[in-house]
XYZ file of C-alpha atoms in Angstrom:
235
model
C -0.094 -0.099 0.090
C 1.166 3.470 -0.812
C 2.011 5.547 2.212
C 2.212 9.088 2.468
C 5.457 10.631 2.759
C 6.772 13.998 4.459
C 9.211 15.463 2.147
C 10.564 19.109 2.116
C 11.023 20.941 -0.876
C 12.364 24.230 -1.851
C 10.100 25.042 -4.514
C 6.831 26.805 -3.343
C 3.406 26.301 -4.629
C 2.914 28.769 -7.402
C 0.014 31.222 -6.548
C -1.684 32.900 -9.198
C -3.341 36.241 -10.138
C -7.201 36.642 -10.305
C -8.669 34.893 -13.430
C -8.590 36.648 -16.758
C -10.900 36.190 -19.922
C -9.746 33.377 -22.323
C -7.595 34.144 -25.270
C -9.840 35.074 -28.309
C -9.897 32.604 -31.173
C -10.278 33.378 -34.676
C -9.454 30.071 -36.378
C -10.782 27.325 -34.213
C -13.693 25.309 -36.130
C -14.541 23.164 -32.911
C -15.218 25.846 -30.141
C -16.162 29.561 -30.391
C -15.135 32.187 -27.761
C -18.583 32.959 -27.221
C -19.437 29.433 -25.900
C -17.226 29.752 -23.205
C -19.009 32.610 -21.665
C -22.393 30.992 -21.663
C -22.102 30.681 -17.752
C -19.986 32.969 -15.747
C -16.824 31.475 -14.485
C -17.948 32.500 -10.834
C -21.078 30.603 -10.938
C -19.716 27.395 -12.299
C -18.908 25.854 -9.164
C -20.673 25.294 -5.688
C -19.515 27.342 -3.344
C -16.432 25.869 -1.191
C -16.241 23.163 -3.539
C -12.571 22.022 -4.013
C -11.296 21.333 -7.293
C -8.046 19.501 -8.347
C -7.407 19.576 -12.074
C -4.369 17.474 -13.362
C -3.214 18.396 -16.713
C -1.762 15.393 -17.967
C 0.136 13.936 -21.151
C 3.492 13.040 -22.370
C 6.524 15.495 -22.747
C 5.926 18.393 -25.230
C 2.114 18.189 -25.318
C 1.864 21.590 -23.733
C 0.952 20.822 -19.958
C 2.596 23.903 -18.464
C 1.099 26.384 -21.097
C -2.449 25.016 -20.635
C -2.101 24.614 -16.998
C -1.226 28.208 -16.434
C -3.941 29.226 -18.694
C -6.628 27.318 -16.627
C -5.205 28.421 -13.417
C -5.397 32.078 -14.701
C -8.888 31.741 -16.158
C -10.446 30.021 -13.013
C -8.450 31.897 -10.446
C -6.856 28.438 -9.231
C -3.464 28.037 -7.779
C -1.016 26.510 -9.893
C 1.638 23.735 -9.120
C 4.332 22.674 -11.812
C 4.774 19.046 -11.470
C 8.364 19.147 -12.958
C 9.645 21.367 -10.241
C 8.973 18.531 -7.571
C 10.771 15.849 -9.087
C 13.872 14.845 -7.106
C 17.209 15.324 -8.517
C 17.919 11.887 -9.038
C 14.790 11.820 -11.253
C 15.968 14.859 -13.286
C 19.458 13.093 -13.551
C 18.079 10.112 -14.841
C 15.638 12.004 -17.526
C 18.673 14.245 -18.557
C 20.584 11.131 -19.429
C 17.786 9.874 -21.406
C 17.147 7.086 -18.706
C 13.229 6.407 -18.336
C 11.773 6.597 -14.996
C 10.238 3.498 -13.608
C 7.478 3.201 -11.259
C 9.683 3.231 -8.222
C 11.003 6.591 -9.318
C 7.554 7.962 -9.520
C 5.755 6.970 -6.406
C 7.298 9.594 -3.966
C 6.842 12.159 -6.638
C 3.275 11.469 -7.314
C 2.324 11.343 -3.671
C 4.115 14.651 -3.267
C 2.188 16.250 -6.110
C -1.100 15.020 -4.294
C -0.217 16.363 -1.046
C 0.898 19.866 -2.402
C -2.445 20.116 -4.006
C -4.210 19.257 -0.674
C -2.333 21.761 1.055
C -3.226 24.549 -1.285
C -6.807 23.787 -0.501
C -6.105 23.566 3.154
C -4.868 27.182 2.897
C -7.848 28.521 1.211
C -7.508 27.854 -2.446
C -10.755 27.118 -4.161
C -9.071 24.927 -6.729
C -5.629 24.101 -7.927
C -4.209 23.069 -11.207
C -1.342 20.574 -11.374
C 1.043 19.502 -14.343
C 1.611 15.808 -14.086
C 2.545 13.371 -16.990
C 0.382 10.630 -15.329
C 1.273 8.411 -17.998
C -0.252 5.315 -16.488
C -4.038 4.526 -15.048
C -2.054 3.499 -11.677
C -0.208 6.977 -11.399
C -3.800 8.475 -12.085
C -5.205 6.370 -9.181
C -2.622 7.861 -6.917
C -3.946 11.129 -7.635
C -7.586 10.062 -7.316
C -6.873 9.357 -3.699
C -6.654 12.953 -2.911
C -10.474 13.194 -2.525
C -9.964 10.605 0.523
C -7.309 12.835 2.294
C -9.123 16.098 1.661
C -10.585 17.628 4.849
C -13.512 18.984 2.600
C -15.764 15.914 1.528
C -16.998 17.905 -1.702
C -13.257 17.781 -3.195
C -13.193 16.348 -6.730
C -10.289 15.339 -8.961
C -10.545 15.739 -12.811
C -7.846 14.875 -15.557
C -7.374 16.949 -18.616
C -5.547 14.651 -20.861
C -3.895 16.552 -23.695
C -3.483 14.016 -26.809
C -0.841 14.295 -29.319
C 0.928 12.172 -31.794
C 4.547 11.265 -31.338
C 5.968 13.072 -34.093
C 4.256 16.232 -32.867
C 5.725 15.959 -29.539
C 9.257 14.963 -30.729
C 9.016 18.218 -32.747
C 7.950 20.332 -29.762
C 10.788 19.015 -27.468
C 13.483 19.462 -30.283
C 12.411 23.086 -30.121
C 12.932 23.415 -26.274
C 16.010 25.433 -24.967
C 17.606 24.099 -21.908
C 15.134 21.549 -20.786
C 16.081 18.015 -19.531
C 13.519 16.382 -21.641
C 15.214 14.971 -24.552
C 13.901 12.973 -27.816
C 14.546 9.645 -25.733
C 12.276 10.533 -23.346
C 9.418 11.065 -25.575
C 9.751 7.677 -27.024
C 10.106 6.206 -23.595
C 6.854 8.087 -22.367
C 5.137 6.841 -25.413
C 6.192 3.160 -24.770
C 4.786 3.618 -21.157
C 1.906 5.578 -22.023
C -1.744 4.184 -21.028
C -4.120 6.610 -22.363
C -7.354 7.099 -20.637
C -9.455 4.283 -22.378
C -13.473 4.324 -22.749
C -13.789 2.214 -19.683
C -12.074 4.481 -17.416
C -13.561 7.663 -19.007
C -17.115 6.129 -18.548
C -16.591 4.473 -15.053
C -14.833 7.271 -13.458
C -16.242 10.287 -15.241
C -13.232 12.338 -14.315
C -11.340 12.506 -17.555
C -11.601 15.076 -20.276
C -9.745 14.534 -23.358
C -8.293 17.404 -25.525
C -6.509 17.520 -28.972
C -3.281 19.533 -28.965
C -2.906 19.459 -32.815
C -4.069 22.950 -33.388
C -2.915 26.379 -32.224
C -2.333 27.273 -28.609
C -5.209 29.342 -28.873
C -7.353 26.388 -30.014
C -6.028 24.159 -27.339
C -6.651 26.669 -24.675
C -10.428 27.066 -25.774
C -10.904 23.520 -26.080
C -9.250 22.887 -22.523
C -11.431 25.732 -21.017
C -14.458 24.157 -22.743
C -13.687 20.984 -21.147
C -13.258 22.473 -17.652
C -16.395 24.507 -17.892
C -18.274 21.253 -18.341
C -16.682 19.859 -15.301
C -17.454 22.842 -13.132
C -20.932 23.487 -14.570
C -21.779 19.727 -13.908
C -20.762 19.988 -10.302
C -22.680 23.124 -10.149
C -25.883 21.576 -11.324
C -25.704 18.935 -8.677
C-alpha cells in the first residue's frame, strides 16, 4: 500500500493572479469564444467546493502552457509538477534514462499532497501538471479526495492528446530543458491513454486534442473544464 511521505521541497506552490478572460480565437472550428462565456466562471462551481485539475500527457504536449491558462482563467493555484521531481529523477531523465514506477511513487504522492495543502490554505482549486502516464499513476492522484478535509473535493484530469511526431518536434524546439527525444519515445512506450472504460466508469477525464494552435487548445481545454464545473454546479 502506498504511504503518504513527508518531504520538504524548496520550490513553493505557485499562487496565481485573479482569473482573466480566455484568449480570443479566430481560427478554431471546434469551439467559439462566445460558447465559453455562456455561464460566468464565478457561477460554475458550488461555493466552497474544492477542485483539483490534473493536466496530463507526455513531454511536449503543452501541459505547463495549458495549466497556467486554466489557473489564470479560474483563479486556481498552479503547481508545476516538474519542479517537484527529486534530483535523482531529473538526472536520470537528462541522461535519457526512463523513470520507472519506483522513481515516480513518491513524486506522485508529493504532488497530491501539495495540491491538498493548497486547498487547506484557502485555494478554491488547484491546477497541477503531471504526466500521469499510467492509470495506476492517475489512481494515486485520485486518492486526494480521501485525504481532503472537505468531503466535496473533486479530482479531474485534462488529458492532452497528441501524436508522437508532434511531441518530438516540440521537445526538439525547447531550449535548456532536460526532456530529450529519448524521453518522448520512452514515455510513449509507457503511456496508457485513458480508455473508454476509465472515462465512462470514473467520469473524471476530459480528453483534449492538441494538434491545433495554442489558442485552439486553450479554448478546448477551457470548454472541457467549463463542463466539469457546470456539472458540479448543477448537482
